[in-house]
Amino acid sequence: MDITAPASRARSEFAAPEFDVTAGDVQYGYGWLLDSYKNFRTAALGPRPASGTLFQQWDGHWSKGATEEYAITSGGPVGQLATGYTKHYRASELATVKTRMGASAGGKKGSVSAVGWLPGSGSASSISIPRKLPGTRTLHLSAKGGVRWQFEFEQDGGVDEDGFPVADGGYTSDPRPFAAGRTYTRTFNTAVFAPHVGADLGVFRDGNEIYGSLPLFADGAGHSGYSTFSSVRTVLYRDGVKIGSNDDPLFGGETFKVPAGDAAYRLTTSVRRPATVARASSRIDASWTFRSKKPASGFAELPVSALHFGVKTGLDSRVEAGKRTTFPVTVEGAAAGRGLKSLKVYVSYDGKTFERTEVRDGRITVKNPARNKSVSFRASITDKKGDKALITVYDAYYGK
């Protein structure tokens, strides 16, 4: 095997060849995790497998200095296992993705991993190299064969007894292709962190159970993720009567059992996270009101909404203190687009007194907080069917 990245001083971090055979409805696979492809050899033995049943994949990961990484994945269906394989990648065959990794708490380390998925592949590999946050990493990624790349950002909160990083937050992007020769930029873990409603993300009813499955602290780029919390309280009310409460931050880990008949519901949650994890969006309170009954099909997505605050901050979730800034606010979920009846946005500089700010053409204008001070936002959303959302983001970002 002879697979190389187009950088003379790139160091192999690991290699991951894999082979899969499909027999009927079952797929059998075998792979290796190697330091490199050096002295790894392959040979085809025996009869050819049935057409379309053999899949081979070659993954490789390299680093160059403290800021650059190379990741390749190639392969696909083959008629026979490779007897040796040679591929020397050229820079023109790779896409460049500049990743910006944020942190609003001091003393953090973190990493971003590139996971390459091939059509028909049953697995993928990646590598994470922790670096000081905030920071940047430049990733060079293979762009042929239909590969789609998914990014996984991780913020570390320390190490375990064996010295391995322990995450206290992270974000994931959807897999997508990148074109060879082009340069892209992706940003993770910056403000405003707020609830996100989208495809397969929201509040749902399965028979006589209601539950949430949405990120309360999606980052400013809209990436779904998780965070370490200091307190969580989620409550469901039916026709004004409390049904129950739990400590699930709407991750889908807990459900509320409800009667089958139609009723008015209010779902509330309040989540805090410690300043050692993140100073930005230290607390989020949210409530949604809607009507619901047992779905005829057994499953239903309930009409909830959220608001994305499109402010641009630094990697430390800070902005220029005292400056007036205008940025977009985008309604998500049931009230998005023509479903919106009303949107009211409020601003607070002490987290207690909120004043309404005008929404004009989908944008708001606010004065940035003073140095080392924060601004908080509250959004009141009503869709055309009367369903409501009230979301408050405390310490949305800071001035510097």
mmCIF file of C-alpha atoms in Angstrom:
data_model
loop_
_atom_site.group_PDB
_atom_site.id
_atom_site.type_symbol
_atom_site.label_atom_id
_atom_site.label_comp_id
_atom_site.label_asym_id
_atom_site.label_seq_id
_atom_site.Cartn_x
_atom_site.Cartn_y
_atom_site.Cartn_z
ATOM 1 C CA MET A 1 0.000 0.000 0.000
ATOM 2 C CA ASP A 2 1.297 3.442 -0.920
ATOM 3 C CA ILE A 3 -1.065 6.330 -0.108
ATOM 4 C CA THR A 4 0.332 9.792 0.547
ATOM 5 C CA ALA A 5 -0.880 13.334 1.245
ATOM 6 C CA PRO A 6 0.464 16.250 -0.852
ATOM 7 C CA ALA A 7 2.695 17.726 1.852
ATOM 8 C CA SER A 8 6.354 16.790 2.215
ATOM 9 C CA ARG A 9 6.363 17.072 6.004
ATOM 10 C CA ALA A 10 2.913 15.667 6.702
ATOM 11 C CA ARG A 11 2.992 13.023 9.444
ATOM 12 C CA SER A 12 0.715 10.031 9.309
ATOM 13 C CA GLU A 13 -1.573 9.975 12.353
ATOM 14 C CA PHE A 14 -3.299 6.745 11.386
ATOM 15 C CA ALA A 15 -4.660 4.741 8.465
ATOM 16 C CA ALA A 16 -7.897 2.778 8.297
ATOM 17 C CA PRO A 17 -8.436 0.282 5.469
ATOM 18 C CA GLU A 18 -11.698 -1.689 5.503
ATOM 19 C CA PHE A 19 -13.427 -4.357 3.419
ATOM 20 C CA ASP A 20 -17.107 -5.344 3.457
ATOM 21 C CA VAL A 21 -18.934 -8.248 1.858
ATOM 22 C CA THR A 22 -22.715 -8.409 1.552
ATOM 23 C CA ALA A 23 -24.401 -11.818 1.705
ATOM 24 C CA GLY A 24 -28.174 -11.595 1.397
ATOM 25 C CA ASP A 25 -29.353 -9.013 3.914
ATOM 26 C CA VAL A 26 -26.203 -9.221 6.044
ATOM 27 C CA GLN A 27 -22.993 -7.223 5.632
ATOM 28 C CA TYR A 28 -19.719 -8.571 6.999
ATOM 29 C CA GLY A 29 -16.745 -6.290 7.416
ATOM 30 C CA TYR A 30 -13.181 -6.188 8.649
ATOM 31 C CA GLY A 31 -10.849 -3.251 9.124
ATOM 32 C CA TRP A 32 -7.623 -2.132 10.727
ATOM 33 C CA LEU A 33 -6.432 0.942 12.611
ATOM 34 C CA LEU A 34 -2.788 1.419 11.610
ATOM 35 C CA ASP A 35 -0.107 3.968 12.364
ATOM 36 C CA SER A 36 0.341 4.340 8.595
ATOM 37 C CA TYR A 37 0.072 2.347 5.361
ATOM 38 C CA LYS A 38 3.805 1.637 5.427
ATOM 39 C CA ASN A 39 4.456 -2.128 5.132
ATOM 40 C CA PHE A 40 0.731 -2.891 4.908
ATOM 41 C CA ARG A 41 0.051 -5.246 2.019
ATOM 42 C CA THR A 42 -3.063 -6.670 0.395
ATOM 43 C CA ALA A 43 -3.682 -9.476 -2.097
ATOM 44 C CA ALA A 44 -6.779 -10.991 -3.695
ATOM 45 C CA LEU A 45 -7.107 -14.741 -3.138
ATOM 46 C CA GLY A 46 -9.768 -17.204 -4.184
ATOM 47 C CA PRO A 47 -12.726 -16.797 -6.550
ATOM 48 C CA ARG A 48 -14.313 -13.462 -7.336
ATOM 49 C CA PRO A 49 -17.312 -12.576 -5.153
ATOM 50 C CA ALA A 50 -20.724 -12.014 -6.690
ATOM 51 C CA SER A 51 -21.049 -8.706 -8.519
ATOM 52 C CA GLY A 52 -21.843 -5.771 -6.238
ATOM 53 C CA THR A 53 -21.148 -7.612 -2.987
ATOM 54 C CA LEU A 54 -17.588 -6.426 -2.249
ATOM 55 C CA PHE A 55 -16.769 -2.923 -0.978
ATOM 56 C CA GLN A 56 -13.281 -1.659 -0.124
ATOM 57 C CA GLN A 57 -12.322 1.621 1.516
ATOM 58 C CA TRP A 58 -9.045 3.400 2.184
ATOM 59 C CA ASP A 59 -8.934 6.134 4.842
ATOM 60 C CA GLY A 60 -5.870 8.116 5.813
ATOM 61 C CA HIS A 61 -5.190 10.943 8.258
ATOM 62 C CA TRP A 62 -2.110 13.169 8.444
ATOM 63 C CA SER A 63 -1.075 16.287 10.351
ATOM 64 C CA LYS A 64 1.341 19.038 9.366
ATOM 65 C CA GLY A 65 2.599 21.346 12.054
ATOM 66 C CA ALA A 66 0.160 22.709 14.610
ATOM 67 C CA THR A 67 -2.542 24.011 12.285
ATOM 68 C CA GLU A 68 -3.030 21.706 9.279
ATOM 69 C CA GLU A 69 -4.561 18.271 8.798
ATOM 70 C CA TYR A 70 -5.160 16.032 5.786
ATOM 71 C CA ALA A 71 -7.960 13.481 5.560
ATOM 72 C CA ILE A 72 -8.740 11.230 2.626
ATOM 73 C CA THR A 73 -11.279 8.527 2.038
ATOM 74 C CA SER A 74 -11.598 6.633 -1.211
ATOM 75 C CA GLY A 75 -12.964 3.360 -2.491
ATOM 76 C CA GLY A 76 -16.284 1.841 -3.440
ATOM 77 C CA PRO A 77 -17.723 -1.362 -4.918
ATOM 78 C CA VAL A 78 -15.127 -3.562 -6.610
ATOM 79 C CA GLY A 79 -15.110 -6.909 -8.399
ATOM 80 C CA GLN A 80 -12.081 -8.168 -6.524
ATOM 81 C CA LEU A 81 -10.044 -7.167 -3.481
ATOM 82 C CA ALA A 82 -7.099 -4.962 -4.433
ATOM 83 C CA THR A 83 -3.699 -6.546 -4.766
ATOM 84 C CA GLY A 84 -1.770 -3.533 -3.594
ATOM 85 C CA TYR A 85 -2.970 0.022 -4.069
ATOM 86 C CA THR A 86 -1.099 3.237 -4.904
ATOM 87 C CA LYS A 87 -2.464 6.753 -4.678
ATOM 88 C CA HIS A 88 -0.394 9.909 -4.309
ATOM 89 C CA TYR A 89 -2.848 12.734 -3.761
ATOM 90 C CA ARG A 90 -2.237 16.116 -5.382
ATOM 91 C CA ALA A 91 -3.272 19.401 -3.779
ATOM 92 C CA SER A 92 -5.618 20.056 -6.721
ATOM 93 C CA GLU A 93 -7.606 16.935 -5.777
ATOM 94 C CA LEU A 94 -8.411 18.205 -2.299
ATOM 95 C CA ALA A 95 -10.832 20.737 -0.859
ATOM 96 C CA THR A 96 -9.602 23.140 1.819
ATOM 97 C CA VAL A 97 -11.832 23.836 4.811
ATOM 98 C CA LYS A 98 -10.745 26.477 7.290
ATOM 99 C CA THR A 99 -12.376 25.665 10.613
ATOM 100 C CA ARG A 100 -12.833 28.346 13.262
ATOM 101 C CA MET A 101 -13.254 26.925 16.768
ATOM 102 C CA GLY A 102 -14.703 29.166 19.436
ATOM 103 C CA ALA A 103 -14.842 29.163 23.230
ATOM 104 C CA SER A 104 -16.437 31.714 25.542
ATOM 105 C CA ALA A 105 -14.819 30.226 28.665
ATOM 106 C CA GLY A 106 -11.115 30.597 29.373
ATOM 107 C CA GLY A 107 -8.482 27.861 29.501
ATOM 108 C CA LYS A 108 -10.237 25.520 27.070
ATOM 109 C CA LYS A 109 -8.888 23.005 24.586
ATOM 110 C CA GLY A 110 -10.793 21.381 21.778
ATOM 111 C CA SER A 111 -10.661 19.750 18.380
ATOM 112 C CA VAL A 112 -12.514 19.344 15.128
ATOM 113 C CA SER A 113 -12.709 15.975 13.364
ATOM 114 C CA ALA A 114 -13.459 15.391 9.684
ATOM 115 C CA VAL A 115 -15.479 12.214 9.084
ATOM 116 C CA GLY A 116 -15.689 11.080 5.447
ATOM 117 C CA TRP A 117 -18.713 9.028 4.329
ATOM 118 C CA LEU A 118 -18.650 7.212 0.989
ATOM 119 C CA PRO A 119 -21.818 6.041 -0.804
ATOM 120 C CA GLY A 120 -22.503 2.491 0.372
ATOM 121 C CA SER A 121 -19.941 2.649 3.174
ATOM 122 C CA GLY A 122 -20.748 1.026 6.487
ATOM 123 C CA SER A 123 -18.251 3.018 8.544
ATOM 124 C CA ALA A 124 -15.966 6.037 8.622
ATOM 125 C CA SER A 125 -12.930 7.217 10.567
ATOM 126 C CA SER A 126 -11.617 10.498 11.926
ATOM 127 C CA ILE A 127 -8.979 11.941 14.195
ATOM 128 C CA SER A 128 -9.175 14.642 16.844
ATOM 129 C CA ILE A 129 -6.077 16.567 17.886
ATOM 130 C CA PRO A 130 -6.828 18.866 20.866
ATOM 131 C CA ARG A 131 -5.560 22.438 20.590
ATOM 132 C CA LYS A 132 -5.990 25.601 22.629
ATOM 133 C CA LEU A 133 -9.325 27.360 22.158
ATOM 134 C CA PRO A 134 -10.258 29.683 20.581
ATOM 135 C CA GLY A 135 -8.277 28.623 17.532
ATOM 136 C CA THR A 136 -8.290 27.574 13.907
ATOM 137 C CA ARG A 137 -7.485 24.422 11.947
ATOM 138 C CA THR A 138 -7.056 24.049 8.185
ATOM 139 C CA LEU A 139 -8.358 20.750 6.849
ATOM 140 C CA HIS A 140 -7.460 19.370 3.417
ATOM 141 C CA LEU A 141 -10.068 16.807 2.362
ATOM 142 C CA SER A 142 -10.391 14.385 -0.538
ATOM 143 C CA ALA A 143 -13.217 15.379 -2.865
ATOM 144 C CA LYS A 144 -13.745 12.474 -5.281
ATOM 145 C CA GLY A 145 -15.904 9.361 -5.293
ATOM 146 C CA GLY A 146 -18.991 11.010 -3.831
ATOM 147 C CA VAL A 147 -17.478 11.429 -0.365
ATOM 148 C CA ARG A 148 -19.482 13.594 2.032
ATOM 149 C CA TRP A 149 -17.684 15.166 4.987
ATOM 150 C CA GLN A 150 -19.149 15.605 8.452
ATOM 151 C CA PHE A 151 -17.428 17.763 11.080
ATOM 152 C CA GLU A 152 -17.471 16.975 14.778
ATOM 153 C CA PHE A 153 -16.296 19.726 17.113
ATOM 154 C CA GLU A 154 -15.469 18.944 20.732
ATOM 155 C CA GLN A 155 -14.688 21.259 23.631
ATOM 156 C CA ASP A 156 -12.777 19.522 26.387
ATOM 157 C CA GLY A 157 -13.346 20.059 30.088
ATOM 158 C CA GLY A 158 -10.229 18.257 31.303
ATOM 159 C CA VAL A 159 -8.811 14.739 31.110
ATOM 160 C CA ASP A 160 -9.725 11.413 32.679
ATOM 161 C CA GLU A 161 -7.504 9.236 34.879
ATOM 162 C CA ASP A 162 -5.804 7.843 31.755
ATOM 163 C CA GLY A 163 -5.050 11.280 30.358
ATOM 164 C CA PHE A 164 -7.723 11.250 27.634
ATOM 165 C CA PRO A 165 -9.815 14.400 26.988
ATOM 166 C CA VAL A 166 -13.281 14.565 28.557
ATOM 167 C CA ALA A 167 -15.745 16.640 26.550
ATOM 168 C CA ASP A 168 -18.022 19.196 28.185
ATOM 169 C CA GLY A 169 -19.610 20.308 24.898
ATOM 170 C CA GLY A 170 -19.671 19.615 21.194
ATOM 171 C CA TYR A 171 -21.307 20.290 17.830
ATOM 172 C CA THR A 172 -21.870 18.268 14.659
ATOM 173 C CA SER A 173 -22.473 19.348 11.070
ATOM 174 C CA ASP A 174 -24.517 17.509 8.460
ATOM 175 C CA PRO A 175 -22.468 15.487 5.918
ATOM 176 C CA ARG A 176 -21.950 17.329 2.641
ATOM 177 C CA PRO A 177 -19.655 17.212 -0.410
ATOM 178 C CA PHE A 178 -16.839 19.680 -1.014
ATOM 179 C CA ALA A 179 -15.361 20.526 -4.406
ATOM 180 C CA ALA A 180 -11.695 19.928 -5.183
ATOM 181 C CA GLY A 181 -9.623 23.095 -5.474
ATOM 182 C CA ARG A 182 -12.089 25.237 -3.530
ATOM 183 C CA THR A 183 -11.714 26.814 -0.066
ATOM 184 C CA TYR A 184 -14.494 26.881 2.536
ATOM 185 C CA THR A 185 -14.881 28.269 6.056
ATOM 186 C CA ARG A 186 -16.804 26.644 8.910
ATOM 187 C CA THR A 187 -17.289 28.095 12.412
ATOM 188 C CA PHE A 188 -18.191 26.190 15.584
ATOM 189 C CA ASN A 189 -19.052 27.058 19.185
ATOM 190 C CA THR A 190 -19.717 30.796 18.885
ATOM 191 C CA ALA A 191 -22.716 32.890 19.965
ATOM 192 C CA VAL A 192 -25.633 33.222 19.852
ATOM 193 C CA PHE A 193 -26.399 29.821 21.420
ATOM 194 C CA ALA A 194 -30.170 29.297 21.310
ATOM 195 C CA PRO A 195 -32.872 26.655 20.692
ATOM 196 C CA HIS A 196 -32.973 25.323 17.132
ATOM 197 C CA VAL A 197 -36.001 23.790 15.410
ATOM 198 C CA GLY A 198 -35.558 22.090 12.044
ATOM 199 C CA ALA A 199 -35.638 18.787 10.208
ATOM 200 C CA ASP A 200 -36.222 16.048 12.813
ATOM 201 C CA LEU A 201 -35.673 18.636 15.558
ATOM 202 C CA GLY A 202 -38.599 19.852 17.635
ATOM 203 C CA VAL A 203 -41.316 18.576 19.978
ATOM 204 C CA PHE A 204 -43.129 15.358 19.101
ATOM 205 C CA ARG A 205 -46.050 13.182 20.138
ATOM 206 C CA ASP A 206 -45.830 9.408 19.876
ATOM 207 C CA GLY A 207 -49.199 7.949 20.792
ATOM 208 C CA ASN A 208 -49.896 9.263 24.277
ATOM 209 C CA GLU A 209 -46.356 10.451 24.977
ATOM 210 C CA ILE A 210 -44.933 13.936 24.382
ATOM 211 C CA TYR A 211 -41.216 14.672 24.319
ATOM 212 C CA GLY A 212 -38.696 17.183 23.028
ATOM 213 C CA SER A 213 -35.808 16.416 20.721
ATOM 214 C CA LEU A 214 -34.057 19.674 19.937
ATOM 215 C CA PRO A 215 -30.788 21.416 20.848
ATOM 216 C CA LEU A 216 -31.389 24.226 23.327
ATOM 217 C CA PHE A 217 -27.844 25.546 22.819
ATOM 218 C CA ALA A 218 -27.362 25.279 19.048
ATOM 219 C CA ASP A 219 -24.396 27.469 18.136
ATOM 220 C CA GLY A 220 -24.439 30.639 16.060
ATOM 221 C CA ALA A 221 -23.910 28.684 12.845
ATOM 222 C CA GLY A 222 -26.943 26.516 13.623
ATOM 223 C CA HIS A 223 -25.017 23.350 14.476
ATOM 224 C CA SER A 224 -26.798 20.920 16.768
ATOM 225 C CA GLY A 225 -24.879 19.799 19.808
ATOM 226 C CA TYR A 226 -24.717 19.326 23.530
ATOM 227 C CA SER A 227 -23.308 20.985 26.629
ATOM 228 C CA THR A 228 -22.645 20.210 30.257
ATOM 229 C CA PHE A 229 -25.403 21.767 32.361
ATOM 230 C CA SER A 230 -25.489 22.846 36.003
ATOM 231 C CA SER A 231 -29.289 22.604 36.308
ATOM 232 C CA VAL A 232 -32.260 21.538 34.190
ATOM 233 C CA ARG A 233 -35.997 21.683 34.883
ATOM 234 C CA THR A 234 -38.553 20.735 32.231
ATOM 235 C CA VAL A 235 -42.306 20.811 32.963
ATOM 236 C CA LEU A 236 -45.445 19.982 30.945
ATOM 237 C CA TYR A 237 -48.884 21.424 31.686
ATOM 238 C CA ARG A 238 -52.227 20.221 30.258
ATOM 239 C CA ASP A 239 -55.102 22.701 30.358
ATOM 240 C CA GLY A 240 -53.164 24.561 33.019
ATOM 241 C CA VAL A 241 -52.598 21.499 35.220
ATOM 242 C CA LYS A 242 -49.078 20.190 35.743
ATOM 243 C CA ILE A 243 -48.606 16.764 34.121
ATOM 244 C CA GLY A 244 -45.048 16.185 35.356
ATOM 245 C CA SER A 245 -41.453 17.393 35.379
ATOM 246 C CA ASN A 246 -38.001 15.976 34.667
ATOM 247 C CA ASP A 247 -34.361 16.949 34.196
ATOM 248 C CA ASP A 248 -34.196 16.209 30.456
ATOM 249 C CA PRO A 249 -32.971 19.285 28.498
ATOM 250 C CA LEU A 250 -35.274 18.260 25.610
ATOM 251 C CA PHE A 251 -32.792 15.668 24.365
ATOM 252 C CA GLY A 252 -35.523 13.030 24.086
ATOM 253 C CA GLY A 253 -34.338 11.101 27.114
ATOM 254 C CA GLU A 254 -37.621 11.528 28.990
ATOM 255 C CA THR A 255 -41.275 11.548 27.887
ATOM 256 C CA PHE A 256 -44.518 12.823 29.386
ATOM 257 C CA LYS A 257 -47.507 10.450 29.365
ATOM 258 C CA VAL A 258 -50.736 12.283 28.530
ATOM 259 C CA PRO A 259 -54.432 11.439 27.952
ATOM 260 C CA ALA A 260 -55.598 10.779 24.396
ATOM 261 C CA GLY A 261 -58.123 13.645 24.168
ATOM 262 C CA ASP A 262 -57.552 17.104 22.706
ATOM 263 C CA ALA A 263 -56.152 19.703 25.126
ATOM 264 C CA ALA A 264 -54.042 22.837 25.404
ATOM 265 C CA TYR A 265 -50.447 22.143 26.424
ATOM 266 C CA ARG A 266 -47.571 24.282 27.687
ATOM 267 C CA LEU A 267 -44.053 22.846 27.709
ATOM 268 C CA THR A 268 -41.455 24.811 29.672
ATOM 269 C CA THR A 269 -37.764 24.323 30.267
ATOM 270 C CA SER A 270 -35.043 26.253 32.089
ATOM 271 C CA VAL A 271 -31.417 25.223 31.628
ATOM 272 C CA ARG A 272 -28.243 26.707 33.078
ATOM 273 C CA ARG A 273 -24.616 25.925 32.322
ATOM 274 C CA PRO A 274 -21.568 26.886 34.398
ATOM 275 C CA ALA A 275 -19.193 29.683 33.424
ATOM 276 C CA THR A 276 -16.386 27.120 33.326
ATOM 277 C CA VAL A 277 -18.134 25.556 30.315
ATOM 278 C CA ALA A 278 -19.395 28.705 28.578
ATOM 279 C CA ARG A 279 -20.015 32.301 29.580
ATOM 280 C CA ALA A 280 -22.160 33.010 26.530
ATOM 281 C CA SER A 281 -25.782 31.835 26.811
ATOM 282 C CA SER A 282 -25.366 30.968 30.472
ATOM 283 C CA ARG A 283 -29.088 30.256 30.818
ATOM 284 C CA ILE A 284 -31.995 29.606 28.484
ATOM 285 C CA ASP A 285 -35.669 29.678 29.435
ATOM 286 C CA ALA A 286 -38.213 28.523 26.877
ATOM 287 C CA SER A 287 -41.897 27.700 26.741
ATOM 288 C CA TRP A 288 -44.169 26.511 23.964
ATOM 289 C CA THR A 289 -47.986 26.401 23.939
ATOM 290 C CA PHE A 290 -49.971 24.259 21.492
ATOM 291 C CA ARG A 291 -53.001 22.005 21.223
ATOM 292 C CA SER A 292 -52.612 18.259 20.810
ATOM 293 C CA LYS A 293 -54.497 14.977 20.833
ATOM 294 C CA LYS A 294 -53.508 11.396 20.081
ATOM 295 C CA PRO A 295 -52.444 11.351 16.405
ATOM 296 C CA ALA A 296 -54.456 9.183 14.058
ATOM 297 C CA SER A 297 -51.204 7.931 12.541
ATOM 298 C CA GLY A 298 -49.687 7.393 15.979
ATOM 299 C CA PHE A 299 -46.947 10.008 15.529
ATOM 300 C CA ALA A 300 -46.960 13.779 15.030
ATOM 301 C CA GLU A 301 -44.595 16.726 15.011
ATOM 302 C CA LEU A 302 -46.024 19.408 17.284
ATOM 303 C CA PRO A 303 -46.149 23.094 16.239
ATOM 304 C CA VAL A 304 -43.235 24.762 18.015
ATOM 305 C CA SER A 305 -41.027 27.643 16.879
ATOM 306 C CA ALA A 306 -37.654 29.192 17.660
ATOM 307 C CA LEU A 307 -35.597 32.240 16.669
ATOM 308 C CA HIS A 308 -32.069 32.302 15.293
ATOM 309 C CA PHE A 309 -30.026 35.407 16.176
ATOM 310 C CA GLY A 310 -27.604 36.053 13.307
ATOM 311 C CA VAL A 311 -25.110 38.327 15.034
ATOM 312 C CA LYS A 312 -21.438 37.912 14.086
ATOM 313 C CA THR A 313 -19.115 37.636 17.069
ATOM 314 C CA GLY A 314 -15.474 36.809 17.538
ATOM 315 C CA LEU A 315 -14.367 33.281 18.394
ATOM 316 C CA ASP A 316 -14.642 34.319 22.052
ATOM 317 C CA SER A 317 -18.349 35.249 21.571
ATOM 318 C CA ARG A 318 -17.500 38.921 22.095
ATOM 319 C CA VAL A 319 -18.210 42.028 20.012
ATOM 320 C CA GLU A 320 -16.968 45.605 19.955
ATOM 321 C CA ALA A 321 -18.296 47.235 23.110
ATOM 322 C CA GLY A 322 -20.868 50.020 22.783
ATOM 323 C CA LYS A 323 -21.179 49.855 19.006
ATOM 324 C CA ARG A 324 -24.626 49.788 17.387
ATOM 325 C CA THR A 325 -25.066 46.702 15.252
ATOM 326 C CA THR A 326 -27.782 45.351 12.966
ATOM 327 C CA PHE A 327 -28.236 41.643 12.331
ATOM 328 C CA PRO A 328 -30.902 39.230 11.034
ATOM 329 C CA VAL A 329 -33.304 37.256 13.189
ATOM 330 C CA THR A 330 -34.830 34.188 11.540
ATOM 331 C CA VAL A 331 -37.952 32.369 12.693
ATOM 332 C CA GLU A 332 -37.761 28.574 12.617
ATOM 333 C CA GLY A 333 -40.383 25.868 12.919
ATOM 334 C CA ALA A 334 -44.176 26.234 12.755
ATOM 335 C CA ALA A 335 -44.096 30.048 12.486
ATOM 336 C CA ALA A 336 -41.419 30.183 9.785
ATOM 337 C CA GLY A 337 -42.184 31.995 6.533
ATOM 338 C CA ARG A 338 -45.889 32.494 5.880
ATOM 339 C CA GLY A 339 -46.730 30.694 9.116
ATOM 340 C CA LEU A 340 -45.750 33.740 11.199
ATOM 341 C CA LYS A 341 -48.465 35.845 12.830
ATOM 342 C CA SER A 342 -46.315 37.951 15.134
ATOM 343 C CA LEU A 343 -42.730 38.300 16.326
ATOM 344 C CA LYS A 344 -41.604 40.497 19.205
ATOM 345 C CA VAL A 345 -37.965 40.776 20.285
ATOM 346 C CA TYR A 346 -36.764 42.287 23.567
ATOM 347 C CA VAL A 347 -33.298 43.313 24.772
ATOM 348 C CA SER A 348 -31.864 43.485 28.300
ATOM 349 C CA TYR A 349 -28.516 44.639 29.664
ATOM 350 C CA ASP A 350 -29.064 43.435 33.217
ATOM 351 C CA GLY A 351 -30.964 40.182 32.598
ATOM 352 C CA LYS A 352 -33.992 41.577 34.446
ATOM 353 C CA THR A 353 -35.467 44.538 32.572
ATOM 354 C CA PHE A 354 -36.326 43.817 28.932
ATOM 355 C CA GLU A 355 -37.212 46.502 26.391
ATOM 356 C CA ARG A 356 -38.781 45.786 23.029
ATOM 357 C CA THR A 357 -36.730 46.462 19.902
ATOM 358 C CA GLU A 358 -38.210 46.875 16.441
ATOM 359 C CA VAL A 359 -37.950 44.031 13.931
ATOM 360 C CA ARG A 360 -37.599 45.600 10.490
ATOM 361 C CA ASP A 361 -37.286 43.454 7.366
ATOM 362 C CA GLY A 362 -36.225 40.510 9.480
ATOM 363 C CA ARG A 363 -33.450 42.422 11.261
ATOM 364 C CA ILE A 364 -32.954 44.136 14.602
ATOM 365 C CA THR A 365 -30.574 46.891 15.670
ATOM 366 C CA VAL A 366 -29.098 46.905 19.169
ATOM 367 C CA LYS A 367 -26.326 48.637 21.063
ATOM 368 C CA ASN A 368 -23.547 46.235 21.967
ATOM 369 C CA PRO A 369 -22.937 45.734 25.708
ATOM 370 C CA ALA A 370 -20.147 47.521 27.541
ATOM 371 C CA ARG A 371 -16.756 45.878 27.969
ATOM 372 C CA ASN A 372 -17.053 42.607 29.931
ATOM 373 C CA LYS A 373 -20.822 43.085 30.128
ATOM 374 C CA SER A 374 -23.455 41.007 28.334
ATOM 375 C CA VAL A 375 -26.710 41.431 26.472
ATOM 376 C CA SER A 376 -29.744 39.144 26.812
ATOM 377 C CA PHE A 377 -32.582 38.542 24.332
ATOM 378 C CA ARG A 378 -36.213 37.497 24.600
ATOM 379 C CA ALA A 379 -38.366 36.418 21.645
ATOM 380 C CA SER A 380 -42.166 36.068 21.629
ATOM 381 C CA ILE A 381 -43.406 34.160 18.578
ATOM 382 C CA THR A 382 -46.982 33.346 17.506
ATOM 383 C CA ASP A 383 -47.886 31.312 14.445
ATOM 384 C CA LYS A 384 -51.077 31.754 12.421
ATOM 385 C CA LYS A 385 -52.792 28.879 14.261
ATOM 386 C CA GLY A 386 -52.229 30.543 17.612
ATOM 387 C CA ASP A 387 -49.351 28.383 18.859
ATOM 388 C CA LYS A 388 -46.828 30.392 20.856
ATOM 389 C CA ALA A 389 -43.171 30.336 21.843
ATOM 390 C CA LEU A 390 -41.386 32.450 24.454
ATOM 391 C CA ILE A 391 -37.589 32.099 24.502
ATOM 392 C CA THR A 392 -35.096 33.992 26.664
ATOM 393 C CA VAL A 393 -31.338 33.781 26.143
ATOM 394 C CA TYR A 394 -29.309 35.209 29.033
ATOM 395 C CA ASP A 395 -25.768 36.541 28.441
ATOM 396 C CA ALA A 396 -26.128 36.007 24.691
ATOM 397 C CA TYR A 397 -22.702 37.581 24.052
ATOM 398 C CA TYR A 398 -20.270 40.003 25.664
ATOM 399 C CA GLY A 399 -18.575 43.297 24.855
ATOM 400 C CA LYS A 400 -14.818 43.708 24.615
#
